[in-house]
CSV table of C-alpha atoms in Angstrom, one decimal:
chain,number,residue,atom,x,y,z
A,1,MET,CA,20.9,-19.4,29.8
A,2,ILE,CA,22.3,-22.8,30.1
A,3,PHE,CA,20.3,-23.6,33.2
A,4,GLN,CA,16.9,-25.3,33.3
A,5,LYS,CA,15.9,-25.1,36.9
A,6,ALA,CA,14.8,-21.9,38.6
A,7,SER,CA,17.2,-20.7,41.1
A,8,PRO,CA,16.5,-17.9,43.6
A,9,ARG,CA,20.2,-17.4,44.2
A,10,ILE,CA,20.8,-15.0,41.5
A,11,ALA,CA,22.0,-11.5,40.6
A,12,LEU,CA,24.4,-9.0,41.8
A,13,GLY,CA,26.8,-9.5,44.6
A,14,ASN,CA,30.3,-8.8,45.7
A,15,SER,CA,33.0,-11.4,45.5
A,16,GLU,CA,35.9,-10.6,47.7
A,17,ASP,CA,38.0,-13.6,46.8
A,18,LEU,CA,38.9,-14.1,43.2
A,19,MET,CA,42.2,-15.9,43.8
A,20,ASP,CA,43.4,-18.1,41.0
A,21,GLY,CA,40.6,-17.0,38.8
A,22,VAL,CA,38.2,-19.3,40.7
A,23,ALA,CA,35.4,-17.3,42.3
A,24,GLU,CA,34.3,-18.0,45.8
A,25,ALA,CA,30.6,-18.1,46.4
A,26,PRO,CA,29.4,-14.5,46.1
A,27,ASN,CA,27.1,-12.7,48.5
A,28,PHE,CA,23.9,-13.4,46.7
A,29,THR,CA,21.2,-10.9,47.3
A,30,ASP,CA,17.8,-12.2,48.2
A,31,ASP,CA,16.1,-9.9,45.8
A,32,GLU,CA,15.4,-11.6,42.5
A,33,VAL,CA,16.7,-8.7,40.5
A,34,GLU,CA,16.3,-9.7,36.9
A,35,THR,CA,16.4,-6.6,34.7
A,36,ILE,CA,18.4,-3.5,35.5
A,37,VAL,CA,18.4,-0.4,33.3
A,38,GLY,CA,21.6,1.3,34.3
A,39,PRO,CA,22.3,5.0,34.4
A,40,SER,CA,23.1,6.7,31.1
A,41,VAL,CA,21.2,3.9,29.2
A,42,HIS,CA,18.1,4.7,27.2
A,43,VAL,CA,15.5,2.1,26.5
A,44,GLU,CA,13.0,2.6,23.7
A,45,GLY,CA,10.0,0.4,22.9
A,46,ASP,CA,7.8,-2.1,24.6
A,47,PHE,CA,9.9,-2.9,27.6
A,48,ALA,CA,8.5,-6.0,29.2
A,49,SER,CA,9.8,-8.5,31.8
A,50,GLN,CA,8.4,-11.3,33.8
A,51,GLY,CA,10.7,-10.5,36.7
A,52,ASN,CA,11.6,-7.5,38.8
A,53,ILE,CA,12.7,-4.3,37.0
A,54,VAL,CA,15.1,-1.6,38.3
A,55,VAL,CA,15.3,1.6,36.3
A,56,LYS,CA,18.2,3.9,36.9
A,57,GLY,CA,18.3,5.4,33.4
A,58,SER,CA,15.6,6.5,31.0
A,59,VAL,CA,12.8,4.5,29.4
A,60,SER,CA,10.3,5.6,26.7
A,61,GLY,CA,7.4,3.5,25.2
A,62,SER,CA,5.8,1.2,27.7
A,63,VAL,CA,6.9,-0.7,30.7
A,64,THR,CA,5.2,-3.9,31.8
A,65,THR,CA,6.1,-6.4,34.5
A,66,SER,CA,4.0,-8.7,36.6
A,67,ARG,CA,6.3,-8.2,39.5
A,68,HIS,CA,8.1,-5.3,41.2
A,69,LEU,CA,9.2,-2.1,39.5
A,70,THR,CA,11.7,0.2,41.1
A,71,VAL,CA,12.4,3.6,39.6
A,72,GLU,CA,15.4,5.1,41.3
A,73,GLN,CA,16.1,8.8,41.9
A,74,GLY,CA,17.2,10.5,38.7
A,75,ALA,CA,15.6,7.9,36.5
A,76,LYS,CA,13.0,9.0,34.0
A,77,ILE,CA,10.2,7.0,32.5
A,78,THR,CA,8.1,8.5,29.6
A,79,ALA,CA,5.7,5.6,29.2
A,80,ASN,CA,2.6,3.9,30.4
A,81,VAL,CA,3.5,1.6,33.2
A,82,LYS,CA,1.9,-1.7,34.3
A,83,ALA,CA,3.4,-3.5,37.3
A,84,GLY,CA,2.6,-5.9,40.1
A,85,SER,CA,3.9,-3.4,42.6
A,86,ALA,CA,6.2,-0.4,42.4
A,87,ARG,CA,8.4,2.0,44.3
A,88,ILE,CA,9.0,5.3,42.5
A,89,ALA,CA,11.8,7.7,43.5
A,90,GLY,CA,12.3,9.2,40.0
A,91,GLU,CA,10.0,10.8,37.3
A,92,VAL,CA,7.2,9.0,35.5
A,93,LYS,CA,5.3,10.7,32.6
A,94,GLY,CA,2.5,8.4,31.7
A,95,ASN,CA,-0.4,6.4,33.2
A,96,MET,CA,0.4,3.9,35.9
A,97,LYS,CA,-1.6,0.7,36.6
A,98,VAL,CA,-0.3,-1.1,39.6
A,99,LYS,CA,-1.9,-4.3,40.8
A,100,GLU,CA,-0.9,-4.3,44.4
A,101,SER,CA,1.0,-1.5,46.2
A,102,LEU,CA,2.6,1.7,44.9
A,103,GLU,CA,5.1,3.6,47.0
A,104,LEU,CA,6.0,7.2,46.1
A,105,THR,CA,9.1,8.5,47.8
A,106,SER,CA,9.8,12.2,48.6
A,107,THR,CA,11.7,12.6,45.3
A,108,ALA,CA,8.9,11.0,43.1
A,109,LYS,CA,7.3,13.0,40.4
A,110,ILE,CA,4.3,11.5,38.6
A,111,LEU,CA,2.5,13.1,35.6
A,112,GLY,CA,-0.3,10.8,34.7
A,113,ASP,CA,-3.2,8.8,36.0
A,114,ILE,CA,-2.7,6.2,38.7
A,115,ASP,CA,-4.8,3.0,39.2
A,116,VAL,CA,-3.6,1.2,42.3
A,117,LYS,CA,-4.9,-0.9,45.2
A,118,ILE,CA,-2.6,0.3,48.0
A,119,LEU,CA,-0.9,3.7,47.8
A,120,THR,CA,1.9,5.1,50.1
A,121,VAL,CA,3.0,8.6,49.6
A,122,GLU,CA,6.0,10.2,51.3
A,123,PRO,CA,5.9,14.0,52.0
A,124,GLY,CA,7.4,15.8,49.1
A,125,ALA,CA,6.2,13.5,46.3
A,126,ALA,CA,4.5,15.4,43.4
A,127,LEU,CA,1.5,14.0,41.6
A,128,TYR,CA,-0.5,15.5,38.7
A,129,GLY,CA,-3.3,13.2,37.5
A,130,LYS,CA,-6.3,11.1,38.5
A,131,LEU,CA,-6.0,8.6,41.2
A,132,THR,CA,-8.3,5.6,41.0
A,133,MET,CA,-8.6,2.8,43.7
A,134,PRO,CA,-10.8,-0.3,43.6
A,135,GLY,CA,-13.7,-0.6,46.0
A,136,VAL,CA,-15.2,2.7,45.1
A,137,ASP,CA,-18.7,2.8,43.8
A,138,LEU,CA,-19.0,5.0,40.7
A,139,GLY,CA,-22.4,6.3,41.7
A,140,GLU,CA,-21.0,7.3,45.1
A,141,VAL,CA,-18.3,9.3,43.4
A,142,LYS,CA,-20.8,11.1,41.2
A,143,ALA,CA,-22.9,11.9,44.2
A,144,MET,CA,-19.9,13.2,46.1
A,145,ARG,CA,-19.0,15.4,43.1
A,146,SER,CA,-22.5,16.9,43.0
A,147,GLY,CA,-22.1,17.8,46.6
A,148,ARG,CA,-24.4,15.2,48.0
A,149,GLY,CA,-21.8,12.7,48.9
A,150,ALA,CA,-21.2,12.2,52.6
A,151,GLY,CA,-18.8,9.3,53.4
A,152,ARG,CA,-15.7,9.0,51.4
A,153,LYS,CA,-14.2,5.5,51.4
A,154,ALA,CA,-11.8,6.1,48.6
A,155,GLU,CA,-10.5,9.1,46.8
A,156,GLU,CA,-10.3,10.4,43.3
A,157,VAL,CA,-8.1,13.4,42.9
A,158,SER,CA,-7.8,15.6,40.0
A,159,GLY,CA,-5.4,18.4,39.7
A,160,VAL,CA,-2.0,19.0,41.2
A,161,ALA,CA,-1.2,17.4,44.5
A,162,VAL,CA,2.1,18.0,46.3
A,163,VAL,CA,2.0,15.9,49.4
B,1,MET,CA,33.5,-45.8,25.7
B,2,TYR,CA,35.2,-42.7,27.0
B,3,VAL,CA,37.4,-40.4,25.0
B,4,TYR,CA,39.4,-37.7,26.8
B,5,ILE,CA,40.4,-34.4,25.1
B,6,TYR,CA,43.4,-32.9,26.8
B,7,ASP,CA,44.2,-29.2,26.4
B,8,ASN,CA,47.7,-28.5,25.2
B,9,PHE,CA,48.6,-26.6,28.4
B,10,LEU,CA,48.4,-29.8,30.4
B,11,ARG,CA,51.8,-30.7,29.0
B,12,GLN,CA,53.3,-28.3,31.4
B,13,PRO,CA,55.2,-30.0,34.2
B,14,LYS,CA,53.3,-28.3,36.9
B,15,HIS,CA,50.1,-30.1,35.9
B,16,ALA,CA,51.7,-33.5,35.4
B,17,SER,CA,51.0,-34.7,38.9
B,18,VAL,CA,47.3,-33.8,38.8
B,19,VAL,CA,46.9,-35.3,35.4
B,20,LYS,CA,48.7,-38.5,36.5
B,21,ALA,CA,46.5,-38.7,39.7
B,22,MET,CA,43.4,-38.2,37.5
B,23,GLU,CA,44.4,-41.0,35.2
B,24,VAL,CA,44.9,-43.4,38.1
B,25,ARG,CA,41.5,-42.5,39.6
B,26,LEU,CA,39.8,-43.0,36.2
B,27,THR,CA,41.4,-46.4,35.8
B,28,ASP,CA,40.3,-47.3,39.3
B,29,TYR,CA,36.7,-46.4,38.3
B,30,GLY,CA,37.1,-48.3,35.1
B,31,ILE,CA,36.3,-45.3,32.9
B,32,ALA,CA,39.7,-44.7,31.5
B,33,GLY,CA,39.8,-44.2,27.7
B,34,LYS,CA,41.6,-42.9,24.7
B,35,ILE,CA,43.4,-39.6,25.2
B,36,LEU,CA,43.5,-36.9,22.4
B,37,ARG,CA,45.7,-33.8,22.6
B,38,PHE,CA,44.0,-30.6,21.6
B,39,ASN,CA,45.5,-27.3,20.6
B,40,ASN,CA,44.3,-23.9,19.6
B,41,TYR,CA,44.0,-24.6,15.9
B,42,THR,CA,42.2,-27.9,16.2
B,43,ASP,CA,38.5,-28.1,15.2
B,44,ALA,CA,36.8,-30.3,17.7
B,45,LYS,CA,33.8,-31.3,15.6
B,46,PRO,CA,35.5,-33.7,13.1
B,47,ILE,CA,37.6,-35.2,15.8
B,48,ILE,CA,34.6,-35.9,18.0
B,49,ASP,CA,32.5,-37.2,15.1
B,50,ASP,CA,35.4,-39.6,14.2
B,51,GLU,CA,35.5,-40.9,17.7
B,52,ILE,CA,31.7,-41.3,17.8
B,53,LYS,CA,31.9,-43.4,14.7
B,54,ARG,CA,34.5,-45.6,16.5
B,55,GLY,CA,32.1,-46.1,19.3
B,56,ALA,CA,32.7,-43.3,21.7
B,57,LYS,CA,29.7,-42.4,23.9
B,58,THR,CA,31.2,-39.9,26.3
B,59,VAL,CA,33.6,-37.2,25.4
B,60,VAL,CA,35.5,-35.7,28.4
B,61,ILE,CA,37.1,-32.3,28.2
B,62,VAL,CA,40.1,-31.9,30.4
B,63,GLY,CA,41.4,-28.3,30.9
B,64,ASN,CA,39.9,-25.0,31.8
B,65,ASP,CA,37.1,-22.6,30.8
B,66,ALA,CA,38.8,-21.9,27.5
B,67,THR,CA,39.1,-25.6,26.6
B,68,LEU,CA,35.5,-26.2,27.5
B,69,GLY,CA,34.4,-23.2,25.4
B,70,GLN,CA,36.5,-24.2,22.4
B,71,VAL,CA,35.4,-27.8,22.3
B,72,LEU,CA,31.7,-27.3,23.0
B,73,SER,CA,31.3,-24.3,20.7
B,74,ARG,CA,32.3,-26.7,17.8
B,75,GLY,CA,31.0,-30.0,19.2
B,76,ALA,CA,27.6,-28.9,20.5
B,77,THR,CA,25.9,-30.6,17.6
B,78,CYS,CA,27.7,-33.9,18.2
B,79,ASP,CA,25.6,-36.8,19.4
B,80,CYS,CA,27.4,-37.7,22.6
B,81,ILE,CA,27.5,-37.0,26.3
B,82,PHE,CA,30.1,-34.5,27.4
B,83,GLY,CA,32.1,-34.6,30.7
B,84,PHE,CA,34.5,-32.0,32.1
B,85,LEU,CA,37.6,-32.5,34.3
B,86,PRO,CA,38.8,-29.0,35.3
B,87,VAL,CA,42.5,-28.6,35.9
B,88,GLY,CA,44.5,-25.5,36.8
B,89,PRO,CA,43.5,-21.9,37.1
B,90,ASP,CA,40.7,-20.1,35.1
B,91,ASN,CA,38.0,-22.6,36.0
B,92,SER,CA,34.9,-20.6,37.0
B,93,ILE,CA,32.5,-22.7,34.8
B,94,ALA,CA,33.4,-25.8,36.8
B,95,GLU,CA,32.0,-24.2,39.9
B,96,VAL,CA,28.7,-23.4,38.1
B,97,LEU,CA,28.5,-27.0,36.9
B,98,GLY,CA,29.3,-28.3,40.4
B,99,ILE,CA,32.5,-30.0,39.4
B,100,PRO,CA,35.4,-29.7,41.8
B,101,ILE,CA,38.8,-28.8,40.4
B,102,GLY,CA,41.4,-31.5,40.3
B,103,VAL,CA,41.2,-35.2,41.0
B,104,GLU,CA,37.8,-35.0,42.8
B,105,ALA,CA,36.2,-34.2,39.4
B,106,CYS,CA,36.7,-37.9,38.5
B,107,ASP,CA,34.2,-38.8,41.2
B,108,VAL,CA,31.6,-36.5,39.6
B,109,LEU,CA,32.3,-38.0,36.2
B,110,SER,CA,31.9,-41.6,37.5
B,111,LYS,CA,28.5,-40.8,38.9
B,112,ARG,CA,27.2,-39.7,35.5
B,113,ARG,CA,24.5,-37.2,36.7
B,114,LYS,CA,23.4,-35.9,33.3
B,115,GLU,CA,21.7,-32.6,32.5
B,116,ARG,CA,20.6,-31.1,29.2
B,117,LEU,CA,22.1,-27.6,28.9
B,118,ASP,CA,21.2,-24.6,26.7
B,119,VAL,CA,23.9,-22.9,24.7
B,120,GLY,CA,24.1,-19.6,22.9
B,121,TRP,CA,23.9,-19.2,19.2
B,122,MET,CA,25.7,-16.3,17.6
B,123,ASN,CA,25.4,-15.7,13.8
B,124,SER,CA,26.6,-19.1,12.6
B,125,ARG,CA,28.3,-20.6,15.7
B,126,TYR,CA,27.6,-21.7,19.2
B,127,PHE,CA,29.1,-20.3,22.3
B,128,VAL,CA,29.1,-21.8,25.7
B,129,SER,CA,30.9,-19.6,28.2
B,130,GLN,CA,30.6,-15.9,27.3
B,131,LEU,CA,30.3,-13.5,24.4
B,132,HIS,CA,32.1,-10.2,24.6
B,133,VAL,CA,31.6,-7.1,22.4
B,134,LEU,CA,34.4,-4.7,23.1
B,135,PRO,CA,33.5,-1.1,23.7
B,136,SER,CA,32.1,0.5,20.6
B,137,LYS,CA,29.1,2.6,19.5
B,138,VAL,CA,26.5,-0.2,19.3
B,139,GLU,CA,22.7,-0.4,19.7
B,140,VAL,CA,20.9,-3.5,21.0
B,141,ILE,CA,17.5,-4.7,20.1
B,142,TYR,CA,15.9,-7.2,22.5
B,143,ASP,CA,13.4,-9.8,21.4
B,144,GLU,CA,12.4,-7.5,18.6
B,145,ARG,CA,10.5,-5.4,21.1
B,146,PHE,CA,12.8,-2.7,22.6
B,147,LYS,CA,16.0,-1.0,21.8
B,148,VAL,CA,18.8,-0.1,24.2
B,149,SER,CA,21.3,2.6,23.4
B,150,ALA,CA,23.9,4.8,25.2
B,151,GLN,CA,25.2,8.2,24.6
B,152,ASP,CA,28.7,7.0,23.7
B,153,LYS,CA,30.5,3.7,23.5
B,154,MET,CA,29.0,0.6,25.1
B,155,GLU,CA,30.5,-2.8,26.1
B,156,VAL,CA,28.2,-5.8,25.9
B,157,ILE,CA,28.8,-9.1,27.6
B,158,VAL,CA,26.5,-12.1,27.1
B,159,CYS,CA,26.8,-14.8,29.7
B,160,ASN,CA,25.9,-18.3,29.2
B,161,LEU,CA,27.8,-20.4,31.6
B,162,LYS,CA,30.6,-18.2,32.8
B,163,PRO,CA,29.8,-15.6,35.5
B,164,PHE,CA,30.7,-12.0,34.8
B,165,TYR,CA,33.2,-10.2,37.0
B,166,TRP,CA,33.5,-6.5,36.9
B,167,LYS,CA,34.9,-3.5,38.8
B,168,SER,CA,33.3,-0.1,38.7
B,169,ASP,CA,36.8,1.4,38.9
B,170,PRO,CA,40.1,-0.2,37.9
B,171,LYS,CA,41.4,0.8,41.3
B,172,ASP,CA,38.7,-1.2,43.1
B,173,LYS,CA,40.1,-4.1,45.1
B,174,VAL,CA,36.8,-5.8,45.3
B,175,SER,CA,35.3,-7.3,42.1
B,176,ARG,CA,31.6,-7.5,41.7
B,177,VAL,CA,30.2,-10.7,40.2
B,178,VAL,CA,27.0,-11.3,38.3
B,179,HIS,CA,25.9,-14.9,38.2
B,180,PRO,CA,23.9,-16.3,35.3
B,181,GLN,CA,20.3,-16.9,35.8
B,182,ASP,CA,18.3,-19.8,34.5
B,183,GLY,CA,16.3,-20.3,31.3
B,184,LYS,CA,17.6,-17.2,29.5
B,185,LEU,CA,20.8,-15.6,28.3
B,186,GLU,CA,21.9,-12.5,30.1
B,187,ALA,CA,23.3,-9.5,28.6
B,188,PHE,CA,25.4,-7.0,30.6
B,189,LEU,CA,25.7,-3.6,29.0
B,190,ARG,CA,28.3,-1.2,30.4
B,191,PRO,CA,28.2,2.2,28.8
B,192,LEU,CA,31.4,4.3,28.9
B,193,THR,CA,31.3,8.0,29.6
B,194,ARG,CA,34.0,10.4,28.8
B,195,LYS,CA,36.2,11.6,31.6
B,196,ARG,CA,36.9,15.3,32.0
B,197,TRP,CA,40.2,15.5,30.1
B,198,TRP,CA,40.7,12.2,28.3
B,199,GLY,CA,39.8,8.5,28.5
B,200,TYR,CA,36.6,6.8,29.4
B,201,LYS,CA,34.9,5.7,32.6
B,202,TYR,CA,32.7,2.6,33.0
B,203,GLU,CA,29.2,3.2,34.3
B,204,ASP,CA,27.3,0.6,36.3
B,205,PRO,CA,26.1,-2.2,34.1
B,206,SER,CA,22.5,-2.8,32.9
B,207,ILE,CA,21.2,-6.3,32.9
B,208,PHE,CA,18.7,-7.8,30.5
B,209,PRO,CA,17.7,-11.4,30.4
B,210,PHE,CA,16.7,-12.3,26.9
B,211,GLU,CA,16.1,-15.1,24.4
B,212,GLU,CA,17.0,-13.2,21.3
B,213,MET,CA,18.9,-10.1,20.7
B,214,GLU,CA,20.6,-8.1,17.9
B,215,ILE,CA,23.6,-6.0,18.2
B,216,TYR,CA,24.4,-3.6,15.4
B,217,ALA,CA,26.5,-0.6,14.6
B,218,LYS,CA,27.4,1.6,11.7
B,219,GLU,CA,31.1,0.6,12.0
B,220,PRO,CA,32.5,-2.9,12.5
B,221,PHE,CA,32.9,-3.9,16.2
B,222,THR,CA,35.0,-6.7,17.7
B,223,VAL,CA,33.2,-9.8,19.1
B,224,GLU,CA,34.9,-12.4,21.2
B,225,ALA,CA,33.1,-15.7,21.8
B,226,ASP,CA,34.7,-18.7,23.4
B,227,GLY,CA,38.2,-17.5,22.5
B,228,LYS,CA,37.4,-16.7,18.9
B,229,THR,CA,37.6,-13.1,17.8
B,230,SER,CA,35.8,-11.6,14.8
B,231,LYS,CA,34.7,-8.2,13.4
B,232,GLU,CA,31.0,-7.9,12.8
B,233,ILE,CA,28.6,-5.2,11.9
B,234,LYS,CA,25.5,-7.1,13.0
B,235,VAL,CA,25.3,-9.9,15.5
B,236,LYS,CA,22.2,-12.0,16.2
B,237,ILE,CA,22.3,-13.9,19.4
B,238,LYS,CA,19.8,-16.6,20.3
B,239,LEU,CA,19.3,-19.3,22.9
B,240,ALA,CA,19.6,-22.9,21.7
B,241,ARG,CA,17.7,-24.9,24.3
B,242,ASN,CA,18.8,-28.4,25.5
B,243,LYS,CA,21.5,-28.6,23.0
B,244,VAL,CA,24.3,-30.2,25.0
B,245,GLU,CA,24.0,-33.2,27.3
B,246,MET,CA,26.6,-32.9,30.0
B,247,ILE,CA,27.7,-34.7,33.2
B,248,VAL,CA,27.3,-32.3,36.1
B,249,GLY,CA,27.9,-32.3,39.9
B,250,ARG,CA,25.4,-32.4,42.7
B,251,ASN,CA,26.5,-28.9,43.8
B,252,ARG,CA,25.7,-27.3,40.5
B,253,LYS,CA,24.3,-23.8,40.6
B,254,PHE,CA,21.2,-24.4,38.5
């Protein structure tokens, strides 16, 4: 772009007054939406962005962002996902590695392993895969699996889970 | 020394008063200079180069978005500082640059607040405002990493300086606007889906910031960039950083 300085006042908004071809200041959204994959658009390959990503269409390959990923209802990702944080309302087929928080809404469907720090799951979300969270001692997990484990600070789930 | 490039539409009587007032204001500030008239068929580069040889340091474009695009797309490589005095309608870039429309623009020009601006590079020419690929069956490759495609036709708009206004339906009264972001070019892709009986309907746009992209198709497609239209089969678009030095206003949006 022609701009050098970072500006948080970016992205989509409505402009109600376009008189004389001169636009009034639009209603900027506070969200720094940078990349939007619209509906009926298909993205193929290593899809990476340094900003927020909103997926409404379909993506295959891999998805990487250091910031927030939003997968809207009806969207489909067939890829391994790496994100800073994420909110999933669509379908993801692939492993997910989320640095901070992951939110699965009631329409979310995940087929793959999840590695996340904080997980929020709404009733109705479907998950098939292994869930790994930091702070769990591997020895403790092994002990738990062999039936000797008592306390369970974090969970590791295998199989189908419909919450 | 200042050189002023006036667009041809400024000859219209309705703009005479504004232009006169501007000339008076510029004389007051002591920055009046040679005036050149510009029309659609004039190539700005040789004209600007000639004036630079004669000692011009600042070239001021007087007109609207189309004038700015036409002059800067050719004159981007010229070694001078550019100014802009917006007059009349179709001046959305002026707002982005923080330059008021009309006589007040002279105040911004006199303050000489300079910024180096990036411009877009398409095949063999620069574009400043916007590049528009009319709806056709195209595919887009971003930064040689991922490919974007749609089921049917797709419209592509690459914004550099000019914001992108769009309506999801032609009957919509409210236009939506997407403002350019910093440091990268932005591509807006609007796929078209077939209506039930005939015609096409626009889908919501996808937005991808990028530094390099390639648009290609099996059949030639129409590309409009800064008022110039051409038929292409493959277009490579890049960002040329810090290409143009321009006088901007304090209220600029970057």
